[in-house]
Every structure is written in C-alpha cells, then in structure tokens.
Amino acid sequence: MPMSKNKKQKPKKTSIKKNSKKKSHITSKRESKHKCTYNKKCSPFDIVYLDNINSSTLCANAEKVYKKHILKTQLLPVEKDKLVKGYKEYLLKLCNAEKGYSIFFTSGEIESNRIFLCSAVNAYKKIRKVTPHIVVSAVEHESIIKYAISLKDSGQIDLTFIKPNIYGCILSENIENTIKPNTCCVLITYINHELGAVNNIEKISDILHEKRIPLHTDCSYLFGKHKLDLCKTNIDSATITFDKINGPVGVGAIIIKNDLLDGYQLADHSSTLDNKRSHNIPAIASAIESVKNSMLNRSIKNKNILKFRKEIINKLSTKYKMMLYSDYINSDSPPLDKLKDKNKLIVLGPPTNNDSYYTPSILSFALINNKGKTGEIIKKELEKKNIIIGIPDVEKNFIYNEIKIPKNVQEHIIRISLSDDVSQDDINKFIDTLKKII
C-alpha cells in the first residue's frame, strides 16, 4: 500500500478486546461471490440462490473442516499420504468401486474430462498406430465438446456426435450405429446439465462392452444427489466434482477401471494418473465433508427438492399456459387461442409425470410473455431482488439447437437448479417475484 503524502499524519490506535474472536480469512462462496452485489442493504444470506449448476454455496460443515486444516502446521509427507488414502477409500466405497477401480483427485470437472480424453487419444494412437475415432454425445459439458472439436480440427481424431431426442436424452439404440473399427472411446454424460434428463448409462455401457469399447461418463450432476454405482453401471471412467453439492470450488476427481488404466497404459500420458501430483489437503478434506453432508438423508432431500420443482411449475401454471416442449414442438399454435394472450410456460426436458427420467434439482423452461421479456432481462430483474437464477449461453450450448428449439424461444429460457438448503420461503419469493416481473 502506498504511503500517505501527509507525513505528519499519525496512524489511528486500535484496541482489541481480549475475548474478541479473530475474523476468519475464509468466507463462503455466498459471501464472496454475491456479497451485497445486487442490493447493498441485504446480507449475503438474504440472497435466494437458484443457480447451483455453476457452483453451490459452501456448506457450514465443509467450511469448518477447511478452516481446521488450513490452520494446521505443515504435515509430513507420510501424514499427507495417509489422509489422501483415507479420502480415496471413502469415495471408492461410496461409489461401489472398491474393487477394480482407482481414483485420482483433480481441480474439477473440466480437468477430469480432459485428462481422460487426452490420455485415451494419445494412448490409442501409440498402441494401435492409427487415428482414434471418438464418439461424444451432443449434450456433453462444453469442456468436452470444445476439446473434442479442437482435436478433430488439428487432425488428431475422427469425431462423431450423437444427437439427443427432444427430451435431451441419448438413446442407447443410437450408440451402435456410431461405432467404427478404430473407435477409441465413447463419452456420454449421466445427467444433461441443462435439461436434467438422465441417460440409461447401464444399457449404453452393455452395448459398448460387447465391442470392447470403454465408456467415460461425466457424473458431476449425479454424484452426491443420487446413488452412483460404478460396478452396476459398468462405467469405465467417471468424473465427479464437489462444487455442485455445497463443496469447495477447484476440487474434483476421476475414477477409472484398473483394466482400462493398464490396458491403455493411461499413466504414461498423465502425471495425475501416474500419481505424481501434489494434493490440496484442506480443499479435499472440505470436499469429503460436503459429500457426507449431501448424502445424509438423501432420499428425504430429493423428495423435498422434487416437491419444490413441481410447486414452481404448478404455481406458474396458474398464470401461464403450461405445456411440455414435446407438445409445443409437435403441434401448431391452437387457432382458437386468444391472440392477446401470448403467455406460455414451456417446460423443457423429459415429461414431468415420470420423475425417473430426470433429476429434480434441475428445471429449465421458456417463459413466452406478453411483455416480450427475455431470459436475460428476467435474470437481471430477479437479481435486483436478490434472486439468482441461470440462463443458458445459447451460442455455446449445442443442446438447444440439437433438440430444435426455435431461436425466438431460446432467448426466453431460464434455468433453475435447486440445492439441498433451498427453503419454502425461497421458493415463494422466487415465484411471487417472477410473477410480478412478467
């Protein structure tokens, strides 16, 4: 800090009370990211946060564990190794992957996905001496799609995209038609992060394993909210992350079958997979605590979130004409509709009457309204009331074009992603405020 120009000015004396607590240098994401940004009179915890797809707020237990470890003196290497081994064993047991799998900590979803894709491509080229063919679903996370396109454009791979159905799901029957003699691997997300649609990964993996082709699955939007059973689903490689379940940002993991690690010799192409990586113990310990917190009474939490999801749709339906996107796209506008009433609530993703096809924590819909307010305008107006929602970046998300949503409808899409700590008051405030805006 530069010195004051007034040299005679004396610093003010400060007194510290004996019993006063030190202010922590660690703040939760809710405080740091949204601290009085929208309404300066509000406290950080007055904010209704409904955009947990990007990252959720750090839970109290995870923050407490982080502080505990960050204030510890330097650990000996043997002590660090013992902690990391314990964390890995816990996660493998949780995912029913104690036998035949290895886990490696990463910086998050993007790195985990790219580590697998890069290592698999390089390993296949080295072993087979041919250009690898990669199959990727068109609803993958941007980190996979952009990297796969980059590899294709540079001549390193052949690339095939699998298109989803209108619900955003990848059908298993379409997998077999994409396979070639030089197919190196297939990448299919477990849950569509924009629409909440759940893919039948177990059926897809069965098809691929008949042809001895490994499957990588991004489980970031399933892990911690639903049971992830790697043995049952027979996934070869899985990405998990913690910032979607009230854990810290910057920590994730990739879990890989030992047979794939050894067969493709993946460790030769990644220092992470070769276990030559330093570990952030405070962040990983905090991440583990967030998993424990998330899995506690999981079925009850999911029922509560599902109730809130249905409540949002039902209460908005009293003001707007609600219809499923599948009905909207397959029919003309009813000719006897009143021309003045253009308010429509178009729910995207799988049918709402069968919750086994979608995760309750994600809800995307288009609000066609008389005032012509787009999703971006609605988002900004909600922010002024301290309500945070998501809107898709339609220029980067292939999914909306793939399921043939018209451009004039895409600009009206908003996305709600619910966390475990959302309350009835939060839902009421969101619904009431949204109705007033429109």
Tab-separated table of C-alpha atoms in Angstrom:
chain	number	residue	atom	x	y	z
A	1	MET	CA	0.000	0.000	0.000
A	2	PRO	CA	1.490	3.435	-0.943
A	3	MET	CA	2.464	5.796	1.865
A	4	SER	CA	0.293	8.813	2.620
A	5	LYS	CA	1.514	12.122	1.273
A	6	ASN	CA	0.858	13.710	4.679
A	7	LYS	CA	3.914	12.577	6.641
A	8	LYS	CA	2.697	14.145	9.899
A	9	GLN	CA	-0.448	12.106	9.965
A	10	LYS	CA	-0.321	9.520	12.750
A	11	PRO	CA	-1.953	6.121	12.443
A	12	LYS	CA	-5.118	5.634	14.448
A	13	LYS	CA	-4.832	3.488	17.521
A	14	THR	CA	-6.926	0.383	17.651
A	15	SER	CA	-7.852	-1.634	20.681
A	16	ILE	CA	-8.531	-5.343	20.685
A	17	LYS	CA	-10.811	-6.907	23.236
A	18	LYS	CA	-9.392	-9.946	24.952
A	19	ASN	CA	-12.413	-12.115	24.242
A	20	SER	CA	-12.932	-10.975	20.672
A	21	LYS	CA	-12.797	-13.655	18.020
A	22	LYS	CA	-10.471	-13.384	15.064
A	23	LYS	CA	-12.261	-12.741	11.831
A	24	SER	CA	-11.742	-15.706	9.560
A	25	HIS	CA	-9.909	-15.159	6.298
A	26	ILE	CA	-12.141	-17.793	4.739
A	27	THR	CA	-15.568	-16.727	3.516
A	28	SER	CA	-18.270	-18.820	1.971
A	29	LYS	CA	-18.956	-18.548	-1.762
A	30	ARG	CA	-22.298	-16.981	-0.988
A	31	GLU	CA	-20.480	-14.161	0.846
A	32	SER	CA	-17.579	-13.723	-1.541
A	33	LYS	CA	-19.431	-14.072	-4.836
A	34	HIS	CA	-22.682	-12.306	-4.048
A	35	LYS	CA	-21.853	-10.073	-1.086
A	36	CYS	CA	-24.215	-7.123	-1.439
A	37	THR	CA	-23.746	-7.072	-5.207
A	38	TYR	CA	-27.373	-6.617	-6.069
A	39	ASN	CA	-28.964	-4.882	-3.104
A	40	LYS	CA	-26.496	-3.280	-0.727
A	41	LYS	CA	-28.957	-3.356	2.154
A	42	CYS	CA	-29.163	-7.142	2.142
A	43	SER	CA	-26.977	-9.584	4.000
A	44	PRO	CA	-25.282	-12.357	1.996
A	45	PHE	CA	-27.747	-14.889	3.359
A	46	ASP	CA	-30.802	-12.936	2.191
A	47	ILE	CA	-29.969	-13.987	-1.345
A	48	VAL	CA	-32.080	-16.717	-2.929
A	49	TYR	CA	-29.517	-18.744	-4.855
A	50	LEU	CA	-31.047	-20.911	-7.587
A	51	ASP	CA	-28.075	-21.385	-9.912
A	52	ASN	CA	-26.339	-24.345	-8.305
A	53	ILE	CA	-25.326	-25.882	-11.638
A	54	ASN	CA	-22.405	-23.475	-11.909
A	55	SER	CA	-21.406	-23.817	-8.264
A	56	SER	CA	-23.263	-24.082	-4.983
A	57	THR	CA	-22.599	-22.243	-1.745
A	58	LEU	CA	-20.125	-23.831	0.639
A	59	CYS	CA	-21.932	-25.648	3.451
A	60	ALA	CA	-21.076	-24.807	7.064
A	61	ASN	CA	-19.524	-28.203	7.848
A	62	ALA	CA	-17.291	-28.115	4.771
A	63	GLU	CA	-16.161	-24.577	5.601
A	64	LYS	CA	-15.414	-25.577	9.186
A	65	VAL	CA	-13.265	-28.505	8.037
A	66	TYR	CA	-11.427	-26.295	5.546
A	67	LYS	CA	-10.558	-23.767	8.259
A	68	LYS	CA	-9.434	-26.523	10.592
A	69	HIS	CA	-6.989	-27.941	8.047
A	70	ILE	CA	-5.748	-24.624	6.663
A	71	LEU	CA	-4.658	-23.551	10.156
A	72	LYS	CA	-2.753	-26.763	10.825
A	73	THR	CA	1.027	-26.763	10.828
A	74	GLN	CA	2.853	-28.368	7.908
A	75	LEU	CA	2.117	-32.086	7.623
A	76	LEU	CA	4.799	-34.659	6.980
A	77	PRO	CA	4.585	-36.427	3.594
A	78	VAL	CA	3.626	-39.703	5.286
A	79	GLU	CA	0.776	-37.944	7.116
A	80	LYS	CA	-0.495	-36.391	3.865
A	81	ASP	CA	-0.380	-39.739	2.095
A	82	LYS	CA	-2.364	-41.356	4.913
A	83	LEU	CA	-5.081	-38.659	4.714
A	84	VAL	CA	-5.327	-38.848	0.918
A	85	LYS	CA	-5.520	-42.653	1.028
A	86	GLY	CA	-8.395	-42.448	3.518
A	87	TYR	CA	-10.293	-39.906	1.392
A	88	LYS	CA	-9.885	-42.074	-1.701
A	89	GLU	CA	-11.053	-45.215	0.070
A	90	TYR	CA	-14.161	-43.392	1.308
A	91	LEU	CA	-15.122	-42.206	-2.184
A	92	LEU	CA	-14.473	-45.581	-3.823
A	93	LYS	CA	-16.628	-47.312	-1.220
A	94	LEU	CA	-19.389	-44.732	-1.700
A	95	CYS	CA	-19.387	-45.387	-5.469
A	96	ASN	CA	-19.215	-49.206	-5.064
A	97	ALA	CA	-15.811	-49.137	-6.728
A	98	GLU	CA	-13.580	-50.609	-4.024
A	99	LYS	CA	-12.529	-53.468	-6.278
A	100	GLY	CA	-11.060	-52.869	-9.704
A	101	TYR	CA	-11.013	-49.054	-9.708
A	102	SER	CA	-8.538	-46.285	-8.889
A	103	ILE	CA	-9.320	-42.661	-8.057
A	104	PHE	CA	-7.283	-39.511	-8.734
A	105	PHE	CA	-8.001	-36.018	-7.405
A	106	THR	CA	-8.142	-33.162	-9.921
A	107	SER	CA	-9.064	-29.483	-9.997
A	108	GLY	CA	-12.636	-30.248	-11.078
A	109	GLU	CA	-14.979	-31.313	-13.843
A	110	ILE	CA	-13.122	-29.734	-16.764
A	111	GLU	CA	-9.722	-31.196	-15.894
A	112	SER	CA	-11.114	-34.669	-15.170
A	113	ASN	CA	-12.914	-34.830	-18.522
A	114	ARG	CA	-9.913	-33.566	-20.460
A	115	ILE	CA	-7.435	-35.815	-18.666
A	116	PHE	CA	-9.400	-38.848	-19.811
A	117	LEU	CA	-9.929	-37.681	-23.384
A	118	CYS	CA	-6.329	-36.561	-23.892
A	119	SER	CA	-4.809	-39.667	-22.287
A	120	ALA	CA	-7.109	-42.080	-24.129
A	121	VAL	CA	-6.413	-40.489	-27.518
A	122	ASN	CA	-2.639	-40.451	-27.057
A	123	ALA	CA	-2.583	-43.986	-25.659
A	124	TYR	CA	-4.690	-45.375	-28.516
A	125	LYS	CA	-2.503	-43.697	-31.153
A	126	LYS	CA	0.644	-45.069	-29.519
A	127	ILE	CA	-0.659	-48.623	-29.226
A	128	ARG	CA	-2.728	-49.007	-32.412
A	129	LYS	CA	-0.746	-46.649	-34.690
A	130	VAL	CA	-3.978	-45.286	-36.216
A	131	THR	CA	-6.067	-42.150	-35.824
A	132	PRO	CA	-8.543	-42.719	-32.973
A	133	HIS	CA	-12.266	-42.326	-33.515
A	134	ILE	CA	-14.099	-40.625	-30.627
A	135	VAL	CA	-17.867	-40.696	-30.041
A	136	VAL	CA	-19.299	-37.829	-27.994
A	137	SER	CA	-22.896	-37.009	-27.148
A	138	ALA	CA	-24.044	-33.600	-28.352
A	139	VAL	CA	-25.278	-32.761	-24.827
A	140	GLU	CA	-21.886	-33.031	-23.116
A	141	HIS	CA	-20.342	-30.327	-20.982
A	142	GLU	CA	-18.696	-27.597	-23.024
A	143	SER	CA	-15.265	-28.682	-21.752
A	144	ILE	CA	-15.597	-31.986	-23.625
A	145	ILE	CA	-17.233	-30.684	-26.799
A	146	LYS	CA	-14.788	-27.824	-27.372
A	147	TYR	CA	-11.761	-30.019	-26.675
A	148	ALA	CA	-13.031	-32.797	-28.946
A	149	ILE	CA	-13.624	-30.313	-31.779
A	150	SER	CA	-10.126	-28.901	-31.249
A	151	LEU	CA	-8.606	-32.387	-31.517
A	152	LYS	CA	-10.578	-33.028	-34.688
A	153	ASP	CA	-9.618	-29.696	-36.275
A	154	SER	CA	-5.946	-30.406	-35.601
A	155	GLY	CA	-6.230	-33.802	-37.291
A	156	GLN	CA	-5.663	-35.851	-34.137
A	157	ILE	CA	-9.011	-37.683	-34.086
A	158	ASP	CA	-12.081	-38.636	-36.087
A	159	LEU	CA	-15.158	-37.353	-34.293
A	160	THR	CA	-18.815	-38.376	-34.238
A	161	PHE	CA	-21.539	-36.600	-32.269
A	162	ILE	CA	-24.628	-38.497	-31.089
A	163	LYS	CA	-27.779	-36.398	-31.226
A	164	PRO	CA	-30.295	-36.458	-28.362
A	165	ASN	CA	-34.042	-36.898	-28.621
A	166	ILE	CA	-36.344	-33.936	-27.942
A	167	TYR	CA	-36.114	-34.596	-24.187
A	168	GLY	CA	-32.329	-34.213	-24.230
A	169	CYS	CA	-31.655	-37.943	-23.718
A	170	ILE	CA	-29.143	-40.089	-25.603
A	171	LEU	CA	-30.881	-43.282	-26.700
A	172	SER	CA	-28.925	-46.498	-26.349
A	173	GLU	CA	-30.230	-47.723	-29.720
A	174	ASN	CA	-28.304	-44.924	-31.444
A	175	ILE	CA	-24.957	-45.887	-29.932
A	176	GLU	CA	-24.233	-48.961	-32.031
A	177	ASN	CA	-24.595	-47.085	-35.321
A	178	THR	CA	-21.720	-44.750	-34.401
A	179	ILE	CA	-19.099	-47.443	-33.744
A	180	LYS	CA	-16.182	-47.880	-36.161
A	181	PRO	CA	-13.217	-50.307	-36.186
A	182	ASN	CA	-10.974	-47.543	-34.817
A	183	THR	CA	-13.363	-46.270	-32.102
A	184	CYS	CA	-11.187	-45.439	-29.113
A	185	CYS	CA	-13.822	-44.466	-26.534
A	186	VAL	CA	-17.308	-43.052	-26.043
A	187	LEU	CA	-18.195	-40.102	-23.799
A	188	ILE	CA	-21.793	-39.857	-22.539
A	189	THR	CA	-22.882	-37.673	-19.625
A	190	TYR	CA	-25.031	-39.258	-16.910
A	191	ILE	CA	-27.322	-36.244	-16.485
A	192	ASN	CA	-27.908	-33.473	-19.007
A	193	HIS	CA	-26.804	-30.385	-17.052
A	194	GLU	CA	-29.150	-28.029	-18.911
A	195	LEU	CA	-32.375	-30.064	-19.002
A	196	GLY	CA	-31.867	-32.537	-16.149
A	197	ALA	CA	-32.524	-35.564	-18.404
A	198	VAL	CA	-30.989	-38.835	-17.162
A	199	ASN	CA	-29.364	-41.210	-19.663
A	200	ASN	CA	-29.552	-45.004	-19.366
A	201	ILE	CA	-25.835	-45.428	-18.771
A	202	GLU	CA	-26.074	-49.069	-17.718
A	203	LYS	CA	-27.688	-50.053	-21.016
A	204	ILE	CA	-25.231	-47.937	-23.012
A	205	SER	CA	-22.221	-49.491	-21.271
A	206	ASP	CA	-23.515	-53.006	-22.004
A	207	ILE	CA	-23.643	-52.216	-25.719
A	208	LEU	CA	-20.129	-50.761	-25.723
A	209	HIS	CA	-18.557	-53.556	-23.696
A	210	GLU	CA	-19.796	-56.139	-26.172
A	211	LYS	CA	-17.482	-54.375	-28.611
A	212	ARG	CA	-14.714	-53.832	-26.017
A	213	ILE	CA	-15.014	-50.045	-26.156
A	214	PRO	CA	-14.562	-48.037	-22.934
A	215	LEU	CA	-17.153	-45.542	-21.695
A	216	HIS	CA	-16.332	-42.284	-19.929
A	217	THR	CA	-19.226	-40.656	-18.062
A	218	ASP	CA	-19.365	-37.190	-16.573
A	219	CYS	CA	-21.218	-37.813	-13.289
A	220	SER	CA	-20.852	-34.267	-11.937
A	221	TYR	CA	-24.607	-33.627	-11.835
A	222	LEU	CA	-25.491	-37.022	-10.366
A	223	PHE	CA	-22.788	-37.519	-7.747
A	224	GLY	CA	-23.888	-36.598	-4.237
A	225	LYS	CA	-27.530	-36.238	-5.256
A	226	HIS	CA	-28.239	-39.786	-6.449
A	227	LYS	CA	-26.566	-43.152	-5.929
A	228	LEU	CA	-23.530	-43.631	-8.180
A	229	ASP	CA	-22.845	-47.369	-8.518
A	230	LEU	CA	-19.884	-47.843	-10.857
A	231	CYS	CA	-19.907	-51.624	-10.686
A	232	LYS	CA	-23.602	-51.915	-11.514
A	233	THR	CA	-23.491	-49.387	-14.365
A	234	ASN	CA	-20.132	-50.808	-15.534
A	235	ILE	CA	-18.697	-47.348	-16.232
A	236	ASP	CA	-15.013	-47.456	-17.191
A	237	SER	CA	-14.172	-43.874	-16.286
A	238	ALA	CA	-16.193	-41.344	-14.290
A	239	THR	CA	-15.827	-37.657	-13.487
A	240	ILE	CA	-17.073	-36.426	-10.119
A	241	THR	CA	-16.940	-32.961	-8.620
A	242	PHE	CA	-17.843	-31.345	-5.322
A	243	ASP	CA	-18.788	-27.738	-6.008
A	244	LYS	CA	-22.279	-28.808	-7.154
A	245	ILE	CA	-23.023	-30.282	-3.690
A	246	ASN	CA	-22.009	-27.387	-1.431
A	247	GLY	CA	-18.321	-28.281	-1.552
A	248	PRO	CA	-15.299	-26.140	-2.440
A	249	VAL	CA	-14.531	-24.927	-5.938
A	250	GLY	CA	-11.374	-26.313	-7.530
A	251	VAL	CA	-11.632	-29.938	-6.381
A	252	GLY	CA	-12.834	-32.934	-8.364
A	253	ALA	CA	-11.797	-36.477	-9.140
A	254	ILE	CA	-11.669	-39.055	-11.892
A	255	ILE	CA	-12.343	-42.731	-11.134
A	256	ILE	CA	-11.002	-45.243	-13.673
A	257	LYS	CA	-11.144	-49.025	-14.005
A	258	ASN	CA	-7.759	-50.612	-13.414
A	259	ASP	CA	-8.220	-52.759	-16.534
A	260	LEU	CA	-8.531	-49.586	-18.621
A	261	LEU	CA	-5.622	-47.902	-16.851
A	262	ASP	CA	-3.370	-50.876	-17.550
A	263	GLY	CA	-4.713	-51.816	-20.984
A	264	TYR	CA	-4.414	-48.314	-22.434
A	265	GLN	CA	-1.367	-47.507	-20.253
A	266	LEU	CA	-3.004	-44.186	-19.400
A	267	ALA	CA	-0.478	-43.296	-16.699
A	268	ASP	CA	2.157	-42.853	-19.432
A	269	HIS	CA	0.203	-39.843	-20.687
A	270	SER	CA	-0.759	-38.020	-17.480
A	271	SER	CA	1.204	-37.107	-14.354
A	272	THR	CA	-2.098	-37.098	-12.448
A	273	LEU	CA	-2.846	-40.699	-13.436
A	274	ASP	CA	0.765	-41.567	-12.581
A	275	ASN	CA	0.149	-40.325	-9.012
A	276	LYS	CA	2.712	-37.529	-9.349
A	277	ARG	CA	0.525	-34.716	-8.146
A	278	SER	CA	0.551	-32.562	-5.019
A	279	HIS	CA	-2.716	-32.551	-3.102
A	280	ASN	CA	-4.580	-29.640	-1.527
A	281	ILE	CA	-5.433	-31.321	1.782
A	282	PRO	CA	-7.711	-28.571	3.196
A	283	ALA	CA	-9.772	-28.441	-0.015
A	284	ILE	CA	-10.028	-32.224	-0.353
A	285	ALA	CA	-10.966	-32.639	3.319
A	286	SER	CA	-13.637	-29.980	2.866
A	287	ALA	CA	-14.876	-31.761	-0.264
A	288	ILE	CA	-15.225	-35.062	1.595
A	289	GLU	CA	-17.220	-33.320	4.314
A	290	SER	CA	-19.558	-31.851	1.675
A	291	VAL	CA	-20.189	-35.371	0.321
A	292	LYS	CA	-21.050	-36.686	3.784
A	293	ASN	CA	-23.345	-33.725	4.341
A	294	SER	CA	-25.008	-34.198	0.940
A	295	MET	CA	-25.577	-37.940	1.327
A	296	LEU	CA	-27.150	-37.561	4.779
A	297	ASN	CA	-30.922	-38.247	4.475
A	298	ARG	CA	-30.517	-38.143	0.689
A	299	SER	CA	-33.883	-39.640	-0.211
A	300	ILE	CA	-35.692	-37.134	2.010
A	301	LYS	CA	-33.775	-34.252	0.451
A	302	ASN	CA	-34.622	-35.434	-3.069
A	303	LYS	CA	-38.314	-35.703	-2.199
A	304	ASN	CA	-38.232	-32.175	-0.852
A	305	ILE	CA	-36.483	-30.814	-3.957
A	306	LEU	CA	-38.947	-32.663	-6.208
A	307	LYS	CA	-41.813	-31.075	-4.267
A	308	PHE	CA	-40.336	-27.612	-4.858
A	309	ARG	CA	-39.785	-28.358	-8.556
A	310	LYS	CA	-43.411	-29.387	-9.029
A	311	GLU	CA	-44.587	-26.415	-6.991
A	312	ILE	CA	-42.751	-23.972	-9.265
A	313	ILE	CA	-44.404	-25.485	-12.343
A	314	ASN	CA	-47.875	-25.712	-10.787
A	315	LYS	CA	-47.939	-22.185	-9.376
A	316	LEU	CA	-46.599	-20.607	-12.544
A	317	SER	CA	-49.201	-22.594	-14.476
A	318	THR	CA	-51.952	-20.578	-12.789
A	319	LYS	CA	-50.760	-17.504	-14.665
A	320	TYR	CA	-49.258	-19.006	-17.818
A	321	LYS	CA	-50.461	-21.683	-20.160
A	322	MET	CA	-48.187	-24.625	-19.327
A	323	MET	CA	-47.130	-27.126	-21.968
A	324	LEU	CA	-44.324	-29.622	-22.418
A	325	TYR	CA	-41.758	-28.842	-25.082
A	326	SER	CA	-42.549	-32.177	-26.759
A	327	ASP	CA	-46.155	-30.980	-27.222
A	328	TYR	CA	-45.080	-27.498	-28.277
A	329	ILE	CA	-42.671	-28.655	-30.990
A	330	ASN	CA	-45.074	-31.243	-32.438
A	331	SER	CA	-48.104	-29.009	-32.815
A	332	ASP	CA	-49.200	-25.747	-34.374
A	333	SER	CA	-50.485	-22.922	-32.208
A	334	PRO	CA	-54.184	-23.613	-31.488
A	335	PRO	CA	-56.119	-21.430	-33.951
A	336	LEU	CA	-58.854	-20.565	-31.425
A	337	ASP	CA	-56.394	-19.215	-28.807
A	338	LYS	CA	-56.964	-15.616	-27.844
A	339	LEU	CA	-54.438	-13.571	-29.784
A	340	LYS	CA	-53.926	-11.198	-26.869
A	341	ASP	CA	-52.791	-13.944	-24.511
A	342	LYS	CA	-49.290	-14.985	-25.509
A	343	ASN	CA	-48.118	-16.048	-22.044
A	344	LYS	CA	-46.756	-19.601	-22.226
A	345	LEU	CA	-44.691	-21.729	-19.872
A	346	ILE	CA	-42.844	-24.317	-21.959
A	347	VAL	CA	-41.223	-26.949	-19.726
A	348	LEU	CA	-38.091	-28.470	-21.273
A	349	GLY	CA	-36.711	-31.954	-20.712
A	350	PRO	CA	-38.480	-35.265	-20.023
A	351	PRO	CA	-42.207	-35.421	-19.161
A	352	THR	CA	-42.907	-34.079	-15.693
A	353	ASN	CA	-45.172	-37.007	-14.761
A	354	ASN	CA	-42.283	-39.527	-14.670
A	355	ASP	CA	-39.536	-38.411	-12.302
A	356	SER	CA	-37.350	-41.454	-13.058
A	357	TYR	CA	-36.232	-39.772	-16.296
A	358	TYR	CA	-34.974	-36.512	-14.781
A	359	THR	CA	-33.202	-35.187	-11.717
A	360	PRO	CA	-35.442	-32.986	-9.535
A	361	SER	CA	-32.677	-30.443	-8.914
A	362	ILE	CA	-32.680	-29.066	-12.492
A	363	LEU	CA	-35.627	-27.300	-14.123
A	364	SER	CA	-35.423	-25.402	-17.410
A	365	PHE	CA	-38.342	-23.674	-19.076
A	366	ALA	CA	-39.111	-20.945	-21.587
A	367	LEU	CA	-41.374	-18.099	-20.491
A	368	ILE	CA	-43.065	-16.593	-23.538
A	369	ASN	CA	-44.732	-13.447	-22.204
A	370	ASN	CA	-46.812	-10.517	-23.409
A	371	LYS	CA	-44.154	-8.044	-22.279
A	372	GLY	CA	-41.552	-9.692	-24.509
A	373	LYS	CA	-39.039	-10.021	-21.671
A	374	THR	CA	-36.205	-12.403	-22.491
A	375	GLY	CA	-34.483	-14.741	-20.076
A	376	GLU	CA	-31.608	-12.294	-19.755
A	377	ILE	CA	-33.939	-9.420	-18.816
A	378	ILE	CA	-35.791	-11.604	-16.304
A	379	LYS	CA	-32.474	-12.709	-14.791
A	380	LYS	CA	-31.324	-9.105	-14.297
A	381	GLU	CA	-34.631	-8.043	-12.759
A	382	LEU	CA	-34.578	-11.002	-10.365
A	383	GLU	CA	-31.017	-10.098	-9.352
A	384	LYS	CA	-32.250	-6.679	-8.247
A	385	LYS	CA	-34.477	-8.573	-5.806
A	386	ASN	CA	-31.514	-10.728	-4.672
A	387	ILE	CA	-32.670	-13.843	-6.545
A	388	ILE	CA	-30.017	-15.624	-8.600
A	389	ILE	CA	-31.069	-17.899	-11.475
A	390	GLY	CA	-29.294	-19.259	-14.531
A	391	ILE	CA	-29.784	-18.672	-18.221
A	392	PRO	CA	-28.111	-20.754	-20.916
A	393	ASP	CA	-25.422	-19.411	-23.189
A	394	VAL	CA	-27.261	-20.475	-26.329
A	395	GLU	CA	-24.276	-19.616	-28.516
A	396	LYS	CA	-22.119	-22.218	-26.725
A	397	ASN	CA	-24.712	-24.837	-25.731
A	398	PHE	CA	-25.363	-27.188	-28.647
A	399	ILE	CA	-28.223	-28.881	-26.834
A	400	TYR	CA	-30.886	-26.289	-27.680
A	401	ASN	CA	-30.175	-26.427	-31.393
A	402	GLU	CA	-29.920	-30.217	-31.281
A	403	ILE	CA	-33.451	-30.579	-29.878
A	404	LYS	CA	-34.628	-27.988	-32.409
A	405	ILE	CA	-35.794	-25.235	-30.084
A	406	PRO	CA	-36.564	-22.191	-32.277
A	407	LYS	CA	-34.216	-19.220	-31.811
A	408	ASN	CA	-37.078	-16.961	-30.739
A	409	VAL	CA	-37.892	-19.429	-27.948
A	410	GLN	CA	-34.272	-19.996	-26.868
A	411	GLU	CA	-33.903	-16.379	-25.766
A	412	HIS	CA	-36.747	-16.863	-23.262
A	413	ILE	CA	-35.222	-19.864	-21.459
A	414	ILE	CA	-34.368	-19.668	-17.765
A	415	ARG	CA	-32.802	-22.438	-15.683
A	416	ILE	CA	-33.432	-23.222	-12.028
A	417	SER	CA	-31.074	-25.548	-10.151
A	418	LEU	CA	-32.054	-26.334	-6.591
A	419	SER	CA	-29.726	-27.159	-3.706
A	420	ASP	CA	-30.453	-29.031	-0.503
A	421	ASP	CA	-30.601	-25.827	1.548
A	422	VAL	CA	-33.329	-24.147	-0.511
A	423	SER	CA	-36.324	-23.291	1.674
A	424	GLN	CA	-40.058	-22.855	1.195
A	425	ASP	CA	-39.591	-19.109	1.723
A	426	ASP	CA	-37.000	-19.092	-1.090
A	427	ILE	CA	-39.423	-20.799	-3.470
A	428	ASN	CA	-42.284	-18.491	-2.511
A	429	LYS	CA	-40.143	-15.398	-3.002
A	430	PHE	CA	-38.948	-16.604	-6.398
A	431	ILE	CA	-42.430	-17.449	-7.676
A	432	ASP	CA	-44.060	-14.250	-6.384
A	433	THR	CA	-41.263	-12.042	-7.722
A	434	LEU	CA	-41.228	-13.760	-11.114
A	435	LYS	CA	-44.992	-13.275	-11.480
A	436	LYS	CA	-44.642	-9.561	-10.759
A	437	ILE	CA	-41.807	-9.161	-13.272
A	438	ILE	CA	-43.812	-10.781	-16.069
